[in-house]
Coordinates of C-alpha atoms in Angstrom, one line a residue:
X16 CA 53.8 -23.5 21.5
X17 CA 53.4 -19.7 22.0
X18 CA 50.1 -17.9 21.4
X19 CA 47.4 -19.6 19.3
X20 CA 44.1 -18.1 18.1
X21 CA 41.2 -20.0 19.7
X22 CA 38.2 -17.9 18.4
X23 CA 37.8 -15.2 15.7
X24 CA 35.1 -12.9 14.5
X25 CA 34.7 -9.7 12.5
X26 CA 33.6 -6.4 14.0
X27 CA 34.1 -2.6 13.8
X28 CA 36.6 -1.5 16.5
X29 CA 36.2 1.7 18.5
X30 CA 38.0 3.3 21.5
X31 CA 36.7 5.8 24.0
X32 CA 37.9 9.4 23.3
X33 CA 40.7 10.0 25.9
X34 CA 39.7 13.6 26.2
X35 CA 36.0 13.5 26.7
X36 CA 35.7 9.9 27.9
X37 CA 32.2 9.9 26.3
X38 CA 32.5 9.8 22.5
X39 CA 33.6 6.7 20.5
X40 CA 36.5 7.1 18.1
X41 CA 36.7 4.4 15.3
X42 CA 40.1 2.8 15.0
X43 CA 39.3 0.8 11.8
X44 CA 37.8 2.0 8.6
X45 CA 36.0 -1.3 8.0
X46 CA 35.2 -4.5 9.9
X47 CA 38.4 -6.3 10.9
X48 CA 39.2 -9.7 12.5
X49 CA 39.0 -9.8 16.3
X50 CA 40.6 -12.9 17.8
X51 CA 41.0 -14.5 21.2
X52 CA 44.6 -15.8 21.7
X53 CA 45.9 -18.2 24.4
X54 CA 49.5 -18.1 25.5
X55 CA 50.2 -21.6 26.9
X56 CA 53.6 -20.6 28.2
X57 CA 52.2 -17.9 30.5
X58 CA 48.6 -19.3 30.7
X59 CA 47.2 -15.9 29.6
X60 CA 44.2 -15.1 27.4
X61 CA 44.3 -12.0 25.2
X62 CA 42.1 -10.2 22.6
X63 CA 44.1 -9.0 19.6
X64 CA 43.0 -7.3 16.4
X65 CA 45.1 -6.1 13.5
X66 CA 44.3 -3.4 10.9
X67 CA 46.9 -4.2 8.3
X68 CA 50.1 -4.5 10.3
X69 CA 48.9 -2.2 13.1
X70 CA 47.6 -3.7 16.3
X71 CA 44.4 -1.8 17.2
X72 CA 43.5 -4.1 20.1
X73 CA 46.0 -5.8 22.5
X74 CA 44.0 -6.5 25.7
X75 CA 44.9 -9.1 28.3
X76 CA 41.8 -10.7 29.9
X77 CA 41.8 -10.4 33.7
X78 CA 39.3 -11.7 36.2
X79 CA 38.1 -8.2 37.1
X80 CA 37.1 -7.3 33.5
X81 CA 33.5 -7.2 32.4
X82 CA 32.1 -7.2 28.9
X83 CA 28.9 -5.2 28.6
X84 CA 26.3 -5.4 25.8
X85 CA 25.1 -1.8 25.4
X86 CA 22.8 -2.6 22.4
X87 CA 21.8 -5.5 20.2
X88 CA 25.0 -5.2 18.1
X89 CA 27.4 -3.3 20.3
X90 CA 29.5 -4.3 23.3
X91 CA 32.4 -2.8 25.3
X92 CA 34.9 -3.5 28.0
X93 CA 37.4 -1.5 30.0
X94 CA 41.1 -2.3 30.0
X95 CA 42.7 -0.4 32.9
X96 CA 46.2 -1.5 31.8
X97 CA 45.8 0.1 28.4
X98 CA 43.9 3.0 30.1
X99 CA 41.1 2.9 27.6
X100 CA 37.7 1.4 26.8
X101 CA 37.3 -0.8 23.8
X102 CA 34.0 -1.0 21.8
X103 CA 33.0 -3.6 19.1
X104 CA 30.2 -3.2 16.6
X105 CA 29.0 -6.5 15.2
X106 CA 27.0 -7.3 12.1
X107 CA 24.3 -9.2 14.0
X108 CA 23.2 -9.9 17.6
X109 CA 24.3 -13.6 17.2
X110 CA 28.0 -12.6 16.8
X111 CA 27.7 -10.2 19.8
X112 CA 26.3 -12.9 22.0
X113 CA 28.9 -15.5 20.9
X114 CA 31.7 -13.0 21.6
X115 CA 30.3 -12.2 25.1
X116 CA 30.0 -15.9 25.9
X117 CA 33.7 -16.5 24.9
X118 CA 34.7 -13.4 27.0
X119 CA 33.0 -14.8 30.1
X120 CA 34.5 -18.3 29.4
X121 CA 38.0 -17.0 29.1
X122 CA 37.6 -14.6 32.0
X123 CA 36.7 -17.6 34.2
X124 CA 39.7 -19.5 32.8
X125 CA 41.9 -16.6 33.6
X126 CA 40.6 -16.5 37.2
X127 CA 41.3 -20.2 37.7
X128 CA 44.7 -19.8 36.2
X129 CA 45.5 -16.9 38.5
X130 CA 44.3 -18.9 41.6
X131 CA 46.5 -21.9 40.6
X132 CA 49.4 -19.6 40.0
X133 CA 49.0 -18.0 43.4
X134 CA 48.8 -21.4 45.1
X135 CA 51.9 -22.5 43.3
X136 CA 53.8 -19.4 44.4
X137 CA 52.6 -19.9 48.0
X138 CA 53.8 -23.5 48.0
X139 CA 57.2 -22.7 46.5
X140 CA 57.9 -19.6 48.6
X141 CA 60.6 -19.8 51.4
X142 CA 60.4 -18.2 54.9
X143 CA 63.0 -15.7 53.8
X144 CA 60.5 -14.4 51.2
X145 CA 57.5 -14.0 53.5
X146 CA 58.0 -10.2 53.7
X147 CA 58.1 -10.1 49.9
X148 CA 55.0 -12.3 49.9
X149 CA 53.3 -9.8 52.2
X150 CA 53.9 -7.1 49.7
X151 CA 52.5 -9.3 46.9
X152 CA 49.3 -9.9 49.0
X153 CA 48.6 -6.2 49.3
X154 CA 45.2 -5.0 48.0
X155 CA 45.0 -5.8 44.3
X156 CA 44.5 -3.0 41.8
X157 CA 43.5 -3.5 38.1
X158 CA 47.1 -2.5 37.1
X159 CA 48.6 -5.2 39.4
X160 CA 46.2 -7.9 38.2
X161 CA 47.0 -7.2 34.5
X162 CA 50.7 -7.2 35.2
X163 CA 50.9 -10.3 37.4
X164 CA 52.3 -12.6 34.7
X165 CA 54.7 -10.0 33.4
X166 CA 56.0 -9.3 37.0
X167 CA 56.8 -13.0 37.4
X168 CA 58.6 -13.0 34.1
X169 CA 60.6 -9.8 34.9
X170 CA 61.0 -9.5 38.7
X171 CA 63.0 -6.2 38.4
X172 CA 59.9 -4.3 37.3
X173 CA 58.5 -2.1 40.2
X174 CA 54.9 -1.5 41.2
X175 CA 55.2 2.1 40.0
X176 CA 56.2 1.2 36.4
X177 CA 53.9 2.3 33.6
X178 CA 51.2 -0.3 32.8
X179 CA 51.7 0.0 29.1
X180 CA 55.5 -0.6 29.2
X181 CA 55.1 -4.1 27.7
X182 CA 57.3 -4.3 24.5
X183 CA 55.7 -4.4 21.1
X184 CA 57.4 -7.6 20.3
X185 CA 55.7 -9.4 23.2
X186 CA 52.3 -7.9 22.2
X187 CA 52.6 -9.4 18.7
X188 CA 54.1 -12.9 19.1
X189 CA 53.3 -13.9 15.5
X190 CA 55.6 -13.1 12.6
X191 CA 55.1 -10.3 10.0
X192 CA 54.4 -12.8 7.2
X193 CA 51.7 -14.6 9.2
X194 CA 50.1 -11.2 9.9
X195 CA 50.0 -10.4 6.2
X196 CA 48.7 -13.8 5.4
X197 CA 45.8 -13.4 7.8
X198 CA 45.1 -9.9 6.4
X199 CA 44.9 -11.3 2.9
X200 CA 42.8 -14.2 4.1
X201 CA 40.3 -11.6 5.6
X202 CA 40.3 -9.7 2.3
X203 CA 39.7 -12.9 0.4
X204 CA 36.8 -13.8 2.6
X205 CA 35.4 -10.3 2.1
X206 CA 35.7 -10.6 -1.7
X207 CA 34.0 -14.0 -1.5
X208 CA 31.2 -12.4 0.4
X209 CA 30.9 -9.7 -2.3
X210 CA 31.0 -12.3 -5.0
X211 CA 28.1 -14.2 -3.3
X212 CA 26.1 -10.9 -3.0
X213 CA 26.7 -10.2 -6.7
X214 CA 25.6 -13.7 -7.6
X215 CA 22.4 -13.4 -5.6
X216 CA 21.7 -10.0 -7.3
X217 CA 22.2 -11.6 -10.7
X218 CA 19.8 -14.4 -9.9
X219 CA 17.2 -11.9 -8.6
X220 CA 17.7 -9.8 -11.8
X221 CA 17.2 -12.9 -14.0
X222 CA 13.9 -13.6 -12.1
X223 CA 12.8 -10.0 -12.6
X224 CA 13.5 -10.3 -16.4
X225 CA 11.4 -13.4 -16.6
X226 CA 8.5 -11.7 -14.7
X227 CA 8.8 -8.7 -17.0
X228 CA 8.7 -11.0 -20.1
X229 CA 5.5 -12.6 -18.8
X230 CA 4.0 -9.1 -18.2
X231 CA 5.0 -8.1 -21.7
X232 CA 3.4 -11.2 -23.2
X233 CA 0.2 -10.5 -21.3
X234 CA 0.2 -6.9 -22.6
X235 CA 0.7 -8.1 -26.2
X236 CA -2.3 -10.5 -25.8
X237 CA -4.4 -7.7 -24.4
X238 CA -3.4 -5.5 -27.3
X239 CA -4.4 -8.2 -29.9
X240 CA -7.7 -8.7 -28.2
X241 CA -8.4 -4.9 -28.3
X242 CA -7.4 -4.8 -32.0
X243 CA -10.0 -7.6 -32.7
X244 CA -12.6 -5.7 -30.7
X245 CA -11.9 -2.5 -32.6
X246 CA -12.3 -4.4 -35.9
X247 CA -15.6 -5.8 -34.8
X248 CA -16.8 -2.3 -33.8
X249 CA -15.7 -0.9 -37.2
X250 CA -17.8 -3.6 -38.9
X251 CA -20.8 -2.7 -36.7
X252 CA -20.2 1.0 -37.6
X253 CA -20.4 0.0 -41.3
X254 CA -23.9 -1.4 -40.7
X255 CA -25.0 1.9 -39.2
X256 CA -25.8 3.3 -42.7
X257 CA -28.0 0.3 -43.4
X258 CA -29.9 0.9 -40.2
X259 CA -30.4 4.6 -41.0
X260 CA -31.7 3.8 -44.5
X261 CA -34.1 1.2 -42.9
X262 CA -35.2 3.9 -40.5
X263 CA -36.0 6.2 -43.3
X264 CA -38.0 3.6 -45.1
X265 CA -40.0 2.9 -42.0
X266 CA -40.8 6.6 -41.6
X267 CA -42.0 6.7 -45.1
X268 CA -44.2 3.6 -44.6
X269 CA -45.8 5.0 -41.5
X270 CA -46.6 8.3 -43.3
X271 CA -48.1 6.3 -46.2
X272 CA -50.2 4.2 -43.8
X273 CA -51.4 7.3 -41.9
X274 CA -52.4 9.0 -45.2
X275 CA -54.2 5.9 -46.3
X276 CA -56.1 5.6 -43.0
X277 CA -57.2 9.2 -43.3
X278 CA -58.3 8.7 -46.8
X279 CA -60.4 5.7 -45.9
X280 CA -61.9 7.4 -42.9
X281 CA -63.1 10.1 -45.3
X282 CA -64.5 7.5 -47.7
X283 CA -66.3 5.8 -44.7
X284 CA -67.9 9.1 -43.8
X285 CA -69.2 9.5 -47.4
X286 CA -70.5 5.9 -47.9
X287 CA -72.2 4.4 -44.8
X288 CA -72.8 1.1 -46.7
X289 CA -69.2 0.3 -46.7
X290 CA -68.8 0.7 -42.9
X291 CA -68.2 -3.0 -42.2
X292 CA -65.6 -3.3 -44.8
X293 CA -63.9 0.0 -43.9
X294 CA -64.0 -1.0 -40.2
X295 CA -62.1 -4.2 -41.0
X296 CA -59.8 -2.3 -43.2
X297 CA -59.2 0.3 -40.4
X298 CA -58.4 -2.5 -37.9
X299 CA -56.0 -3.9 -40.3
X300 CA -54.4 -0.6 -40.9
X301 CA -54.2 0.0 -37.1
X302 CA -52.4 -3.3 -36.8
X303 CA -50.0 -2.2 -39.5
X304 CA -49.5 1.1 -37.7
X305 CA -48.8 -0.7 -34.4
X306 CA -46.3 -2.8 -36.2
X307 CA -44.8 0.3 -37.6
X308 CA -44.5 1.8 -34.2
X309 CA -42.8 -1.4 -32.9
X310 CA -40.4 -1.1 -35.8
X311 CA -39.8 2.5 -34.9
X312 CA -39.1 1.4 -31.3
X313 CA -36.7 -1.2 -32.5
X314 CA -35.1 1.4 -34.7
X315 CA -34.6 3.8 -31.7
X316 CA -33.1 0.9 -29.7
X317 CA -30.7 0.1 -32.5
X318 CA -29.8 3.7 -32.8
X319 CA -29.0 3.9 -29.0
X320 CA -27.0 0.7 -29.2
X321 CA -25.1 2.1 -32.1
X322 CA -24.3 5.2 -30.1
X323 CA -23.2 3.1 -27.2
X324 CA -21.1 1.0 -29.5
X325 CA -19.4 4.1 -30.9
X326 CA -18.7 5.4 -27.4
X327 CA -17.3 2.0 -26.5
X328 CA -15.2 2.0 -29.6
X329 CA -13.7 5.4 -28.6
X330 CA -13.0 4.1 -25.1
X331 CA -11.3 1.0 -26.5
X332 CA -9.2 3.1 -28.8
X333 CA -8.1 5.2 -25.8
X334 CA -7.2 2.0 -23.9
X335 CA -5.4 0.6 -26.9
X336 CA -3.3 3.8 -27.1
X337 CA -2.5 3.7 -23.4
X338 CA -1.6 0.0 -23.7
X339 CA 0.7 0.7 -26.6
X340 CA 2.4 3.5 -24.6
X341 CA 2.8 1.1 -21.6
X342 CA 4.2 -1.5 -23.9
X343 CA 6.7 0.9 -25.4
X344 CA 7.6 2.1 -21.9
X345 CA 8.0 -1.6 -20.7
X346 CA 10.3 -2.3 -23.7
X347 CA 12.4 0.8 -22.9
X348 CA 12.7 -0.3 -19.2
X349 CA 13.6 -3.8 -20.3
X350 CA 16.3 -2.5 -22.6
X351 CA 17.7 -0.3 -19.8
X352 CA 17.7 -3.2 -17.4
X353 CA 19.5 -5.3 -20.0
X354 CA 22.2 -2.6 -20.2
X355 CA 22.5 -2.4 -16.4
X356 CA 22.6 -6.2 -16.2
X357 CA 25.4 -6.3 -18.8
X358 CA 27.3 -3.7 -16.8
X359 CA 26.8 -5.7 -13.6
X360 CA 28.1 -8.8 -15.4
X361 CA 31.2 -6.9 -16.5
X362 CA 31.8 -5.7 -13.0
X363 CA 31.3 -9.3 -11.7
X364 CA 33.9 -10.6 -14.2
X365 CA 36.4 -7.9 -13.1
X366 CA 35.8 -8.9 -9.4
X367 CA 36.3 -12.6 -10.2
X368 CA 39.5 -11.8 -12.1
X369 CA 40.7 -9.7 -9.2
X370 CA 39.8 -12.5 -6.8
X371 CA 41.7 -15.0 -8.9
X372 CA 44.7 -12.8 -9.0
X373 CA 44.5 -12.1 -5.3
X374 CA 44.3 -15.9 -4.6
X375 CA 47.4 -16.5 -6.8
X376 CA 49.2 -13.8 -4.9
X377 CA 48.1 -15.2 -1.6
X378 CA 49.3 -18.7 -2.6
X379 CA 52.7 -17.3 -3.7
X380 CA 52.9 -15.3 -0.4
X381 CA 52.1 -18.5 1.6
X382 CA 54.7 -20.5 -0.3
X383 CA 57.3 -17.7 0.2
X384 CA 56.5 -17.5 4.0

C-alpha cells in the first residue's frame, strides 16, 4: 500500500538557524499543508510537508522525539537524524493542540512498533548471529533509533554512515502528479477561504449601507422639522411689528390718562364741592392706570419672548446649516462607499473567474494524471 496520509493541517514552517542555533528561519512564504504519513510496509510514521514540489519537512517520528508547545500557536520538535529543529506556527491554538495530540499518538505507535520489531528480530535470530545481536543491543543513540528501519532494509549500511543519506526517492514516495494535485487542492482551498471572506465583507458592507440609509432618512426628517420650525418663527417675527405698534398705543394711552388725572386733581383743588365725584373719578382713573401698567408688563414680557424667539430662530438656522452640511457629507461618503463596493464586486468577480478557471485546470490535471 505504501505511505498514506492519515492527518493533515496547515501551518507556517520554520527551521532553526544552523549557525546560531537560536533564531528561526522560515522555510515557506505562506501557510502550507503539513501531513502525518504512515508507511504500512515498514510500519513507520513520518511528518512531511511540501512547498510546491520541494519537501521542506521530511521527519521520521521516533520514540525519543518530543513535541513542545512554546506558545499558544507555536510548537517545535528536534530531529537528530536531519540535524535540525522544526517549528510550526498555526492559525489557532486548537490546531496546535490537535497536532500535538497526533504527535503523541503516533510517537506511542512508533514505540510499540519498535518493540514488536525488536521482539521479532530476537525470535528469528540464530546462535551464529548473537555477536551481531550484541552489537545491535549497544546503547541507542538518536541516530541509530531513526535509522533502525533503514538498517533492516539495507544491511550493508554501517553505523558511521551519514544520518541524512536516505535517497530523495524514498523520502517522497508519492508521484509528481499527485504532489501537484495536492498543491492545487491547497491553493483551491485558500481561494475558497478568500471567497468566503469577500462574501462576508460584502454582506457586512450591505448592512452598513442599510444603516447609513436609515441615518440619512432620520437626518432628512430632522431637516424638515427644522424647516417647519423656522417658518413658524418667521411668522412670529412678522407679528413683532404689530406688538410694537400696540406698545406705542399703550404708551400714548398711559400718557393721556396721567395728563387727565393731573387735570382733574387741579380741578378738585379748585372746586371742593366736587370732591366726591372727583374722588370716584380718580379711583376709576387709577384703575385704568393699573390696567395700563399691567398692559405694559405684558408688553415687556412679549418683547422678551420675541427676543428669545429671535435667538432661538438664529440657533435653529445654525443647526439647520450644520445638518445640511452633515447631510451633504453623508451623501458624499455614501457615494464613495458605493464606488468602493463596486470595485470590491469587480475584484470578487475576477477572483470567482480565476477560481473557476483554476478548478477546470485542476480537473484536467486530475484526468491527465
